[in-house]
mmCIF file of C-alpha atoms and ligand atoms in Angstrom:
data_model
loop_
_atom_site.group_PDB
_atom_site.id
_atom_site.type_symbol
_atom_site.label_atom_id
_atom_site.label_comp_id
_atom_site.label_asym_id
_atom_site.label_seq_id
_atom_site.Cartn_x
_atom_site.Cartn_y
_atom_site.Cartn_z
ATOM 1 C CA MET F 154 0.022 0.159 0.211
ATOM 2 C CA HIS F 155 1.307 3.248 -0.934
ATOM 3 C CA THR F 156 2.575 5.352 1.834
ATOM 4 C CA MET F 157 0.848 9.265 1.795
ATOM 5 C CA TRP F 158 2.472 10.672 4.983
ATOM 6 C CA LYS F 159 5.175 10.378 6.757
ATOM 7 C CA GLY F 160 5.931 11.831 9.924
ATOM 8 C CA SER F 161 4.938 11.484 14.251
ATOM 9 C CA ILE F 162 2.304 11.257 16.572
ATOM 10 C CA SER F 163 3.134 12.498 19.765
ATOM 11 C CA PHE F 164 1.205 12.449 23.238
ATOM 12 C CA GLY F 165 2.831 14.361 26.022
ATOM 13 C CA LEU F 166 6.658 13.378 25.272
ATOM 14 C CA VAL F 167 6.184 10.481 23.654
ATOM 15 C CA THR F 168 6.913 10.699 20.209
ATOM 16 C CA ILE F 169 5.949 8.052 17.456
ATOM 17 C CA PRO F 170 7.521 7.861 14.371
ATOM 18 C CA ILE F 171 4.376 6.776 11.691
ATOM 19 C CA LYS F 172 3.422 6.468 8.379
ATOM 20 C CA LEU F 173 -0.637 6.754 6.830
ATOM 21 C CA PHE F 174 -2.121 5.338 4.113
ATOM 22 C CA ALA F 175 -5.690 5.639 2.941
ATOM 23 C CA ALA F 176 -7.921 3.433 4.462
ATOM 24 C CA THR F 177 -10.831 3.416 1.927
ATOM 25 C CA GLU F 178 -11.180 3.548 -1.738
ATOM 26 C CA ASN F 179 -13.987 4.808 -4.081
ATOM 27 C CA LYS F 180 -15.647 2.126 -6.101
ATOM 28 C CA ASP F 181 -17.492 4.522 -8.856
ATOM 29 C CA ILE F 182 -17.278 3.525 -12.417
ATOM 30 C CA LYS F 183 -15.476 6.262 -14.243
ATOM 31 C CA MET F 184 -16.904 7.803 -17.093
ATOM 32 C CA ARG F 185 -15.048 9.484 -20.121
ATOM 33 C CA GLN F 186 -16.021 12.486 -21.946
ATOM 34 C CA LEU F 187 -15.676 11.919 -25.845
ATOM 35 C CA HIS F 188 -16.571 14.227 -28.505
ATOM 36 C CA LYS F 189 -20.200 13.070 -29.913
ATOM 37 C CA GLU F 190 -19.125 13.363 -33.224
ATOM 38 C CA ASP F 191 -16.183 10.818 -33.912
ATOM 39 C CA HIS F 192 -16.275 9.563 -30.142
ATOM 40 C CA SER F 193 -12.559 10.943 -29.639
ATOM 41 C CA PRO F 194 -11.701 11.498 -25.994
ATOM 42 C CA ILE F 195 -11.617 15.112 -25.083
ATOM 43 C CA LYS F 196 -8.729 17.340 -23.248
ATOM 44 C CA TYR F 197 -8.984 20.260 -21.068
ATOM 45 C CA GLU F 198 -7.083 23.394 -22.141
ATOM 46 C CA LYS F 199 -6.080 26.406 -19.415
ATOM 47 C CA LYS F 200 -6.450 29.449 -21.345
ATOM 48 C CA CYS F 201 -5.940 33.376 -19.977
ATOM 49 C CA THR F 202 -9.287 35.104 -20.205
ATOM 50 C CA ALA F 203 -7.456 38.219 -21.053
ATOM 51 C CA CYS F 204 -5.062 37.028 -23.750
ATOM 52 C CA GLU F 205 -6.591 33.912 -24.546
ATOM 53 C CA GLU F 206 -3.228 32.046 -24.692
ATOM 54 C CA THR F 207 -3.250 28.146 -23.854
ATOM 55 C CA LEU F 208 -1.394 27.764 -20.550
ATOM 56 C CA GLU F 209 1.192 25.357 -19.361
ATOM 57 C CA GLN F 210 1.806 24.491 -15.790
ATOM 58 C CA LYS F 211 4.632 26.841 -15.299
ATOM 59 C CA ASP F 212 2.811 29.984 -16.447
ATOM 60 C CA ILE F 213 0.086 29.511 -13.393
ATOM 61 C CA VAL F 214 0.673 31.117 -10.328
ATOM 62 C CA LYS F 215 -1.998 30.875 -7.211
ATOM 63 C CA ALA F 216 -3.657 34.101 -5.913
ATOM 64 C CA TYR F 217 -6.495 34.932 -3.569
ATOM 65 C CA GLU F 218 -8.959 36.878 -4.544
ATOM 66 C CA TYR F 219 -9.704 39.294 -1.593
ATOM 67 C CA GLU F 220 -11.999 41.602 -3.848
ATOM 68 C CA PRO F 221 -14.077 41.300 -6.810
ATOM 69 C CA ASN F 222 -11.455 41.055 -9.838
ATOM 70 C CA LYS F 223 -8.525 41.874 -7.086
ATOM 71 C CA PHE F 224 -6.011 39.142 -6.504
ATOM 72 C CA VAL F 225 -3.380 38.641 -4.139
ATOM 73 C CA GLU F 226 -0.733 36.215 -5.627
ATOM 74 C CA LEU F 227 0.799 33.769 -3.244
ATOM 75 C CA GLU F 228 3.934 31.884 -4.253
ATOM 76 C CA LYS F 229 4.868 28.381 -4.127
ATOM 77 C CA ASP F 230 7.848 29.181 -1.413
ATOM 78 C CA GLU F 231 5.820 31.158 0.649
ATOM 79 C CA LEU F 232 2.728 28.527 0.835
ATOM 80 C CA GLU F 233 5.290 25.712 1.458
ATOM 81 C CA ALA F 234 7.347 27.571 4.313
ATOM 82 C CA LEU F 235 3.647 27.907 6.160
ATOM 83 C CA ALA F 236 2.976 24.457 5.708
ATOM 84 C CA LYS F 237 6.506 23.671 7.144
ATOM 85 C CA GLU F 238 5.769 25.821 10.152
ATOM 86 C CA GLN F 239 2.860 22.990 10.915
ATOM 87 C CA THR F 240 5.559 20.200 11.101
ATOM 88 C CA LYS F 241 5.193 16.823 10.505
ATOM 89 C CA SER F 242 4.251 15.894 13.474
ATOM 90 C CA ILE F 243 0.444 14.754 14.691
ATOM 91 C CA GLU F 244 0.361 15.994 18.874
ATOM 92 C CA ILE F 245 -2.530 14.685 20.345
ATOM 93 C CA MET F 246 -4.133 17.214 22.203
ATOM 94 C CA ASP F 247 -7.309 15.787 24.097
ATOM 95 C CA PHE F 248 -8.413 12.308 24.686
ATOM 96 C CA VAL F 249 -12.417 11.838 24.765
ATOM 97 C CA HIS F 250 -14.882 9.292 24.359
ATOM 98 C CA LEU F 251 -15.577 8.467 20.682
ATOM 99 C CA SER F 252 -19.473 8.846 21.317
ATOM 100 C CA GLU F 253 -19.038 12.440 21.868
ATOM 101 C CA VAL F 254 -18.122 12.834 18.324
ATOM 102 C CA ASP F 255 -20.876 13.259 16.207
ATOM 103 C CA PRO F 256 -20.954 11.535 12.884
ATOM 104 C CA ILE F 257 -21.141 14.430 11.006
ATOM 105 C CA TYR F 258 -17.908 15.410 11.913
ATOM 106 C CA PHE F 259 -15.934 12.493 10.231
ATOM 107 C CA ASP F 260 -14.243 13.017 6.759
ATOM 108 C CA ARG F 261 -11.509 10.783 5.881
ATOM 109 C CA SER F 262 -10.061 7.690 7.292
ATOM 110 C CA TYR F 263 -6.130 6.693 7.189
ATOM 111 C CA PHE F 264 -4.335 3.592 8.467
ATOM 112 C CA ILE F 265 -1.731 4.564 10.999
ATOM 113 C CA GLY F 266 1.328 2.111 10.355
ATOM 114 C CA PRO F 267 4.421 2.298 12.582
ATOM 115 C CA GLY F 268 7.577 4.401 11.205
ATOM 116 C CA GLU F 269 11.427 3.026 11.773
ATOM 117 C CA ASN F 270 11.725 2.444 15.343
ATOM 118 C CA GLY F 271 8.230 2.891 16.137
ATOM 119 C CA ALA F 272 6.944 -0.092 16.717
ATOM 120 C CA LYS F 273 7.080 -0.255 20.441
ATOM 121 C CA PRO F 274 5.616 3.189 21.316
ATOM 122 C CA TYR F 275 2.918 2.693 18.710
ATOM 123 C CA SER F 276 1.638 -0.745 20.647
ATOM 124 C CA LEU F 277 2.333 1.258 23.687
ATOM 125 C CA LEU F 278 -0.478 4.117 22.258
ATOM 126 C CA LYS F 279 -2.788 1.246 21.105
ATOM 127 C CA THR F 280 -2.760 -0.543 24.148
ATOM 128 C CA ALA F 281 -3.587 1.983 26.134
ATOM 129 C CA MET F 282 -6.146 3.658 24.214
ATOM 130 C CA GLU F 283 -7.752 0.233 24.136
ATOM 131 C CA GLU F 284 -7.643 -0.258 28.140
ATOM 132 C CA SER F 285 -9.172 3.575 28.742
ATOM 133 C CA GLY F 286 -11.719 3.244 26.003
ATOM 134 C CA LYS F 287 -10.864 7.015 24.387
ATOM 135 C CA ILE F 288 -9.799 8.590 21.595
ATOM 136 C CA GLY F 289 -7.283 11.220 20.899
ATOM 137 C CA ILE F 290 -8.152 14.060 19.286
ATOM 138 C CA ALA F 291 -5.708 16.073 17.385
ATOM 139 C CA LYS F 292 -4.155 18.523 14.423
ATOM 140 C CA VAL F 293 -2.349 17.291 11.463
ATOM 141 C CA MET F 294 -1.457 18.996 8.033
ATOM 142 C CA ILE F 295 -2.043 17.026 5.217
ATOM 143 C CA ARG F 296 -2.082 18.743 1.236
ATOM 144 C CA SER F 297 -1.468 21.769 2.540
ATOM 145 C CA LYS F 298 -4.579 21.499 4.812
ATOM 146 C CA GLN F 299 -4.999 21.532 8.361
ATOM 147 C CA HIS F 300 -7.423 19.513 9.612
ATOM 148 C CA LEU F 301 -8.690 18.384 12.904
ATOM 149 C CA ALA F 302 -8.362 14.343 13.777
ATOM 150 C CA VAL F 303 -9.244 11.599 16.049
ATOM 151 C CA VAL F 304 -6.496 9.457 16.614
ATOM 152 C CA ARG F 305 -8.487 6.019 17.589
ATOM 153 C CA VAL F 306 -8.082 1.783 17.985
ATOM 154 C CA TYR F 307 -9.412 0.043 14.970
ATOM 155 C CA ASP F 308 -8.742 -3.419 14.582
ATOM 156 C CA LYS F 309 -5.292 -4.731 15.092
ATOM 157 C CA GLY F 310 -3.952 -1.155 14.774
ATOM 158 C CA LEU F 311 -4.571 2.858 14.934
ATOM 159 C CA LEU F 312 -6.666 5.124 12.790
ATOM 160 C CA LEU F 313 -6.727 8.241 11.731
ATOM 161 C CA GLU F 314 -9.756 9.895 11.036
ATOM 162 C CA THR F 315 -9.714 13.771 9.854
ATOM 163 C CA ILE F 316 -12.697 15.394 11.265
ATOM 164 C CA HIS F 317 -14.225 18.871 10.468
ATOM 165 C CA PHE F 318 -13.591 22.000 12.025
ATOM 166 C CA PRO F 319 -16.861 23.098 13.764
ATOM 167 C CA ASP F 320 -16.960 25.857 11.041
ATOM 168 C CA GLU F 321 -17.514 23.677 8.513
ATOM 169 C CA VAL F 322 -19.901 21.945 9.978
ATOM 170 C CA ARG F 323 -23.080 23.923 8.519
ATOM 171 C CA ASN F 324 -26.378 24.465 10.971
ATOM 172 C CA ILE F 325 -29.214 22.372 10.492
ATOM 173 C CA ASP F 326 -31.402 25.994 11.121
ATOM 174 C CA LEU F 327 -30.857 27.052 7.201
ATOM 175 C CA VAL F 328 -33.134 23.612 6.498
ATOM 176 C CA PRO F 329 -36.435 25.088 5.981
ATOM 177 C CA GLU F 330 -39.925 23.514 7.675
ATOM 178 C CA ILE F 331 -38.654 21.274 10.486
ATOM 179 C CA PRO F 332 -41.197 20.527 12.351
ATOM 180 C CA GLU F 333 -40.486 21.411 16.304
ATOM 181 C CA GLU F 334 -43.408 20.776 18.189
ATOM 182 C CA ILE F 335 -46.074 18.862 16.806
ATOM 183 C CA ASP F 336 -48.558 16.714 18.646
ATOM 184 C CA LEU F 337 -47.918 13.279 17.749
ATOM 185 C CA ASN F 338 -51.015 10.647 17.869
ATOM 186 C CA GLU F 339 -49.879 7.768 20.864
ATOM 187 C CA LYS F 340 -50.835 4.913 18.992
ATOM 188 C CA GLU F 341 -49.404 6.163 15.557
ATOM 189 C CA LEU F 342 -46.284 6.956 17.613
ATOM 190 C CA LYS F 343 -46.270 3.461 19.671
ATOM 191 C CA MET F 344 -46.865 1.341 16.032
ATOM 192 C CA ALA F 345 -43.493 3.356 14.740
ATOM 193 C CA VAL F 346 -41.460 1.920 17.309
ATOM 194 C CA GLN F 347 -42.496 -1.382 16.916
ATOM 195 C CA LEU F 348 -41.589 -1.232 13.469
ATOM 196 C CA ILE F 349 -38.499 -0.003 14.154
ATOM 197 C CA GLU F 350 -38.114 -2.723 16.642
ATOM 198 C CA GLN F 351 -39.070 -5.600 13.852
ATOM 199 C CA LEU F 352 -36.708 -4.260 11.416
ATOM 200 C CA THR F 353 -33.756 -3.622 13.945
ATOM 201 C CA THR F 354 -30.646 -6.105 13.575
ATOM 202 C CA GLU F 355 -27.069 -6.127 13.819
ATOM 203 C CA PHE F 356 -25.287 -4.275 11.696
ATOM 204 C CA ASP F 357 -23.574 -5.856 8.925
ATOM 205 C CA PRO F 358 -21.667 -3.922 6.341
ATOM 206 C CA GLU F 359 -21.605 -7.527 4.313
ATOM 207 C CA ASN F 360 -25.379 -6.990 4.303
ATOM 208 C CA TYR F 361 -25.281 -3.928 1.741
ATOM 209 C CA LYS F 362 -23.907 -3.725 -1.544
ATOM 210 C CA ASP F 363 -24.431 -0.649 -4.205
ATOM 211 C CA ASP F 364 -27.147 -1.738 -6.074
ATOM 212 C CA TYR F 365 -26.313 0.798 -8.787
ATOM 213 C CA ARG F 366 -23.037 0.088 -9.412
ATOM 214 C CA GLU F 367 -23.798 -3.086 -9.909
ATOM 215 C CA ALA F 368 -26.542 -2.555 -12.263
ATOM 216 C CA LEU F 369 -24.523 -0.021 -14.239
ATOM 217 C CA MET F 370 -21.624 -2.394 -14.686
ATOM 218 C CA GLU F 371 -23.810 -4.995 -16.143
ATOM 219 C CA ALA F 372 -25.593 -2.568 -18.285
ATOM 220 C CA ILE F 373 -22.469 -1.907 -19.735
ATOM 221 C CA GLN F 374 -21.277 -5.102 -20.757
ATOM 222 C CA SER F 375 -24.399 -5.647 -22.356
ATOM 223 C CA LYS F 376 -23.624 -2.652 -24.659
ATOM 224 C CA VAL F 377 -20.351 -4.045 -25.133
ATOM 225 C CA LYS F 378 -21.595 -7.257 -26.514
ATOM 226 C CA GLY F 379 -24.049 -5.022 -28.448
ATOM 227 C CA GLU F 380 -27.179 -5.764 -26.548
ATOM 228 C CA GLN F 381 -29.927 -3.336 -25.425
ATOM 229 C CA ILE F 382 -29.581 -2.357 -22.244
ATOM 230 C CA LYS F 383 -32.457 -3.863 -20.298
ATOM 231 C CA VAL F 384 -33.864 -2.187 -17.179
ATOM 232 C CA ALA F 385 -35.786 -3.895 -14.604
ATOM 233 C CA LYS F 386 -39.310 -2.465 -13.948
ATOM 234 C CA GLN F 387 -39.721 -1.271 -10.572
ATOM 235 C CA ARG F 388 -41.979 -2.922 -7.934
ATOM 236 C CA PRO F 389 -44.522 -0.775 -7.564
ATOM 237 C CA LYS F 390 -44.648 1.115 -3.924
ATOM 238 C CA ALA F 391 -48.294 0.404 -2.241
ATOM 239 C CA ASP F 392 -49.771 3.663 -2.372
ATOM 240 C CA VAL F 393 -50.966 4.087 2.010
ATOM 241 C CA VAL F 394 -51.996 7.291 1.754
ATOM 242 C CA ASP F 395 -53.306 7.070 5.707
ATOM 243 C CA LEU F 396 -50.450 6.966 8.194
ATOM 244 C CA MET F 397 -52.195 4.390 10.709
ATOM 245 C CA ASP F 398 -53.173 1.981 7.827
ATOM 246 C CA ALA F 399 -48.954 2.169 6.604
ATOM 247 C CA LEU F 400 -47.629 1.752 10.015
ATOM 248 C CA GLN F 401 -50.220 -1.516 9.909
ATOM 249 C CA ALA F 402 -49.534 -3.041 6.993
ATOM 250 C CA SER F 403 -45.724 -2.289 7.813
ATOM 251 C CA ILE F 404 -45.939 -4.053 11.108
ATOM 252 C CA ASP F 405 -47.943 -6.770 9.733
ATOM 253 C CA ASP F 406 -45.319 -7.176 6.383
ATOM 254 C CA THR F 407 -42.371 -7.285 8.592
ATOM 255 C CA LYS F 408 -43.521 -9.662 11.764
ATOM 256 C CA PRO F 409 -41.119 -11.576 13.445
ATOM 257 C CA LYS F 410 -41.741 -14.716 12.030
ATOM 258 C CA LYS F 411 -40.828 -13.610 8.578
ATOM 259 C CA LYS F 412 -37.679 -11.938 9.610
ATOM 260 C CA LYS F 413 -35.018 -14.540 7.872
ATOM 261 C CA LYS F 414 -36.320 -13.656 4.078
ATOM 262 C CA LYS F 415 -35.449 -10.313 3.887
ATOM 263 C CA THR F 416 -35.873 -8.576 0.883
ATOM 264 C CA THR F 417 -33.304 -5.927 -0.322
ATOM 265 C CA THR F 418 -35.301 -3.268 0.200
ATOM 266 C CA ARG F 419 -35.971 -3.599 3.575
ATOM 267 C CA LYS F 420 -32.186 -4.070 4.575
ATOM 268 C CA LYS F 421 -31.506 -0.436 2.751
ATOM 269 C CA LYS F 422 -33.721 1.308 4.863
ATOM 270 C CA ALA F 423 -32.146 -0.316 7.732
ATOM 271 C CA SER F 424 -28.830 1.023 6.577
ATOM 272 C CA SER F 425 -29.667 4.893 6.212
ATOM 273 C CA GLU F 426 -28.943 6.500 9.124
HETATM 274 ZN ZN1 LIG M 567 -3.301 36.417 -20.802
#
């Protein structure tokens, strides 16, 4: 696996040489863009909006637009010097409980591997965190951006998860029309809770798959073979308008005795948080 970052983690005066590795990968099916006429791949050219000259990387600089159409250029050396000040060191500032960090904060995951001579302090931190049940909060510079991160035990090793700074998380008050005080029918509420209980299972990520990606790949393969794409007809969903009727029908439909025979739609519902 490709090392994407080398540096150290420290807590107190203990320093652990480490390496970071991307822990997740995107499985999206990549599409190319072609010229409709002759099916040739297209390419992007960077052009100056004033003189229309086609530019190469060496002709391009970075700048910040501090007022409309007013720019201050930041030279590569200046950006690098600023980044260097934030040394290649991850300092654990605090330890907290994982449950205190709302999942909205989580961004990207990186496996932490020990660097040279790092095995012993690595094991020490991992075992100590395991025993205390806590996770570390730290700051890290990755690709010229400072991230807040948590360091936690994952399986047999350690994981670094970048998390958003509080000002990067939007306020839910921006969402219009979220009801705050609505009188609910006791019976409907009871039935909704019962329905949730009937659909409750243990979370096993292996139960879920990317249906869209599979269907798309199948469609691509039939097109390569020169076949027409077959789109399976959607099973029509019963149109139950009354909340109570919908609840009752769902409860009947998901009676525990039928539990073994789960349908994909039901699994999907259970996975959406
Ligand atoms: Zn120009």
